[in-house]
GROMACS .gro file of C-alpha atoms in nm:
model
  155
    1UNK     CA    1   0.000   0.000   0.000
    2UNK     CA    2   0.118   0.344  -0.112
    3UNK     CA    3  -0.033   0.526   0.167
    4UNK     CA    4   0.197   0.299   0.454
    5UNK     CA    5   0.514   0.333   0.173
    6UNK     CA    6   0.495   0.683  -0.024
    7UNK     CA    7   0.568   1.001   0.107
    8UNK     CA    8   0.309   1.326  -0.021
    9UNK     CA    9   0.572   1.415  -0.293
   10UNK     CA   10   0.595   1.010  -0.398
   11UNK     CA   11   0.207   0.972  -0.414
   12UNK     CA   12   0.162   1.311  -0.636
   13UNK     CA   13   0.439   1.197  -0.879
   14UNK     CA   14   0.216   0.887  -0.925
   15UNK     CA   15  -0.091   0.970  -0.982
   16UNK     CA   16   0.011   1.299  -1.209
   17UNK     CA   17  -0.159   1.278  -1.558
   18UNK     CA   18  -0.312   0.958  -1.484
   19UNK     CA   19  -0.644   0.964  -1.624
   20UNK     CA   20  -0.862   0.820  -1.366
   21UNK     CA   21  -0.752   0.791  -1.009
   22UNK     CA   22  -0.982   0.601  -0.731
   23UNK     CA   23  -0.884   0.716  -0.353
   24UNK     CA   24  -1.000   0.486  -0.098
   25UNK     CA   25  -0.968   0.600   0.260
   26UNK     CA   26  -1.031   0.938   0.494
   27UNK     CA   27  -1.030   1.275   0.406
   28UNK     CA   28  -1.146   1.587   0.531
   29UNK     CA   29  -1.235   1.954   0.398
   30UNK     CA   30  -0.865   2.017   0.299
   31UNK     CA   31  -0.811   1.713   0.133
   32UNK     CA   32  -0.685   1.384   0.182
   33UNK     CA   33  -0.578   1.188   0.518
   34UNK     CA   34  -0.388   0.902   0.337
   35UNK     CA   35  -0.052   0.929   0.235
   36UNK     CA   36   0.071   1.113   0.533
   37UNK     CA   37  -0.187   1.421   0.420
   38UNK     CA   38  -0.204   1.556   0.096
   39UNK     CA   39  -0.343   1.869   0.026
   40UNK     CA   40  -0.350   1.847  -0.375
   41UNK     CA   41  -0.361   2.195  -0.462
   42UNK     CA   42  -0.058   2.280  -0.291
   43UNK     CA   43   0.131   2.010  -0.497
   44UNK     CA   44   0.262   2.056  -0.825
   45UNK     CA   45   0.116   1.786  -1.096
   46UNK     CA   46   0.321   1.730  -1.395
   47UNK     CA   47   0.014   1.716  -1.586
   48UNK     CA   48  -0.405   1.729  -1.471
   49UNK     CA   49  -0.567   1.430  -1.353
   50UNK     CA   50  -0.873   1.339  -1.583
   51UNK     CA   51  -1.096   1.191  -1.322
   52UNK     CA   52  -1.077   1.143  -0.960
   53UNK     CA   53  -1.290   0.991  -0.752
   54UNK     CA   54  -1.298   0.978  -0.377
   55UNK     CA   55  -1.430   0.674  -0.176
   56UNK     CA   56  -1.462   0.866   0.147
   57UNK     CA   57  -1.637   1.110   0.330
   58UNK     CA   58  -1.579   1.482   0.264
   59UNK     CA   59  -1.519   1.493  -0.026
   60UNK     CA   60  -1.710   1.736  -0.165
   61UNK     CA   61  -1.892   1.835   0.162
   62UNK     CA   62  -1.825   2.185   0.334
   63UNK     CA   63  -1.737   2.575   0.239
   64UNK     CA   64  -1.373   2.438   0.194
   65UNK     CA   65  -1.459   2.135  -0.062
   66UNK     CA   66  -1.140   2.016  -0.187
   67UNK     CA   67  -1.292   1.860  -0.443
   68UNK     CA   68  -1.406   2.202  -0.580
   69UNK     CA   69  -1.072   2.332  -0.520
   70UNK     CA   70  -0.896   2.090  -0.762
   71UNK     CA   71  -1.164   2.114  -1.024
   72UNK     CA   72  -1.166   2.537  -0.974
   73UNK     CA   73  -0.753   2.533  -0.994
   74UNK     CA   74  -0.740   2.284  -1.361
   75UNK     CA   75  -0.552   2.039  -1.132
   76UNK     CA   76  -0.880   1.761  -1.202
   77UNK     CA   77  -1.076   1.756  -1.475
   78UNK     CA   78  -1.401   1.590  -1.319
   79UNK     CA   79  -1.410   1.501  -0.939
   80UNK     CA   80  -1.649   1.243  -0.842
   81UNK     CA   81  -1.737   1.196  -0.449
   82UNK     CA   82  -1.978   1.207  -0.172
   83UNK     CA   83  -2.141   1.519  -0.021
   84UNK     CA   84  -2.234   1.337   0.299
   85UNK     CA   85  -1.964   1.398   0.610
   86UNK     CA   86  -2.013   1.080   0.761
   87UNK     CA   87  -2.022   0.809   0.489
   88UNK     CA   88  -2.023   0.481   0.574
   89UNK     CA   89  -1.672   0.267   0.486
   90UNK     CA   90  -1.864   0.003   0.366
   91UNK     CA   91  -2.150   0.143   0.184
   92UNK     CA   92  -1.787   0.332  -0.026
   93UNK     CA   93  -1.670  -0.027  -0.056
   94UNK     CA   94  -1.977  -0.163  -0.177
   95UNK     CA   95  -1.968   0.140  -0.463
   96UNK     CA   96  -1.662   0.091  -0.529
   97UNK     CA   97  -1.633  -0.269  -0.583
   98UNK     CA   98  -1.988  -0.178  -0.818
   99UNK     CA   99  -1.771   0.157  -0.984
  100UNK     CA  100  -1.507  -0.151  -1.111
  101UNK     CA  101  -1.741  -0.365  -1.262
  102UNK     CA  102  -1.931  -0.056  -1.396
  103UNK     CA  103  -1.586   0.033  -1.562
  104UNK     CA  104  -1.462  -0.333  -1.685
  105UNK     CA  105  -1.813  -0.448  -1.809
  106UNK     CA  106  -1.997  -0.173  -1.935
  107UNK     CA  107  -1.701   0.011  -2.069
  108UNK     CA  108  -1.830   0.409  -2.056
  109UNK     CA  109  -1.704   0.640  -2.233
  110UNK     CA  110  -1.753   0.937  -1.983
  111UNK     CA  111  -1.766   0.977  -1.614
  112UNK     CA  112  -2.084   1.075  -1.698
  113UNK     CA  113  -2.199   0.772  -1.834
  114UNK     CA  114  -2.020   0.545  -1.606
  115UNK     CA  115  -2.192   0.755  -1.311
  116UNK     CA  116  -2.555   0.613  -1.509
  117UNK     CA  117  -2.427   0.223  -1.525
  118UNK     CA  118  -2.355   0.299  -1.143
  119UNK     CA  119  -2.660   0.405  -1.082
  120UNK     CA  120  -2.805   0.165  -1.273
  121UNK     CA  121  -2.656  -0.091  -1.092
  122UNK     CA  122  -2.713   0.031  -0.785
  123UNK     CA  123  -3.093   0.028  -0.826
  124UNK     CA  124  -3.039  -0.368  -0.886
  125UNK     CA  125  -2.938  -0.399  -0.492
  126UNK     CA  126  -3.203  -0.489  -0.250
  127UNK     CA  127  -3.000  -0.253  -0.017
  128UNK     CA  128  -3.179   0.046   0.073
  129UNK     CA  129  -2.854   0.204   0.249
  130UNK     CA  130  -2.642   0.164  -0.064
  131UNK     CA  131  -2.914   0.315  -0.239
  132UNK     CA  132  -2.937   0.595  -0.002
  133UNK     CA  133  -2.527   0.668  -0.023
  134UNK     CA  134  -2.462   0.669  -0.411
  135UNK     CA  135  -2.786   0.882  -0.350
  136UNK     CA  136  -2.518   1.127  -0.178
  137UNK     CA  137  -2.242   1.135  -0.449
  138UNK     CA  138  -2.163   1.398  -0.699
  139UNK     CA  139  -1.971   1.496  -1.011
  140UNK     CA  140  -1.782   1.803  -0.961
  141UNK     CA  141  -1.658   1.925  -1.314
  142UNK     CA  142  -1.678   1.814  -1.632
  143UNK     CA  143  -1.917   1.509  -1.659
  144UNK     CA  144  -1.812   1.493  -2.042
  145UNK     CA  145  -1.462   1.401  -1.909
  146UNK     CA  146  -1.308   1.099  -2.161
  147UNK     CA  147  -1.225   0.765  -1.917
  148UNK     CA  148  -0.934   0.591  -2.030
  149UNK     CA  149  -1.016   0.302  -2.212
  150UNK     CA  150  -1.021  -0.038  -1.988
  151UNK     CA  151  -0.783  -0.309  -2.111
  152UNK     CA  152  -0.961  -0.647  -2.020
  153UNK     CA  153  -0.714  -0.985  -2.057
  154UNK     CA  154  -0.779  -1.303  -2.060
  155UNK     CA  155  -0.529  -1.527  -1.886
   0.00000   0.00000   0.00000
């Protein structure tokens, strides 16, 4: 795991131009807990990140959104997270592990459209909680935004 390994300039350097990036753990209003704290708009990126997308609470909730921030400043092109402050880690697992299949299987060509085959899926679950938390997420930015285009193998 990066976050136990990488330091805040490490982490930046890898995820710089990447074109989606999926953050799984804390954050708060300033941006994220893991990696010893990064605060993304005080980093220099070699290049912008096309999507991000935060599996954690805060994301985009408060006056001092990071989320916003990074969109606002060119560092990330579309920013996709929750506006609720106390998400539940396993309700952002659960969409998560649903985003991946989303992406492998349905192969969008937005974030846009890969937010609709989430929801789409979502609806499927007999889990009114789940429901209720993608309910709570948001695309800050450009919902247009390209995805890179998966690369399925077969071993």
């Amino acid at each position: 795991h990066c976050a136990d390994r990488c330091n805040r300039d490490g982490a930046v350097a890898a995820i710089s131009g990447a074109g989606l990036v999926m953050y799984f753990g804390h954050a708060s209003d300033v941006g994220l807990d893991g990696y010893h704290g990064i605060a993304l708009e005080e980093k220099t990126l070699d290049q912008p990140i096309g999507v991000f997308v935060s599996w954690s609470c805060n994301a985009i909730f408060g006056r001092c959104a990071f989320a916003i921030r990074l969109v606002q400043r060119g560092l990330v092109s579309a920013f996709v997270g929750t506006i609720d402050p106390a998400a539940r880690t396993q309700d952002n697992r659960a969409l998560a592990e649903i985003s991946a299949d989303c992406l492998a299987l349905d192969n969008p060509r937005t974030v846009g459209d890969w937010m609709v085959a989430i929801d789409d899926s979502v609806q499927t679950h007999d889990d009114a909680q789940l429901v209720k938390a993608w309910q709570q997420f948001r695309i800050v930015g450009n919902p247009d935004q390209p995805l890179p285009r998966a690369r399925v193998s077969s071993s």
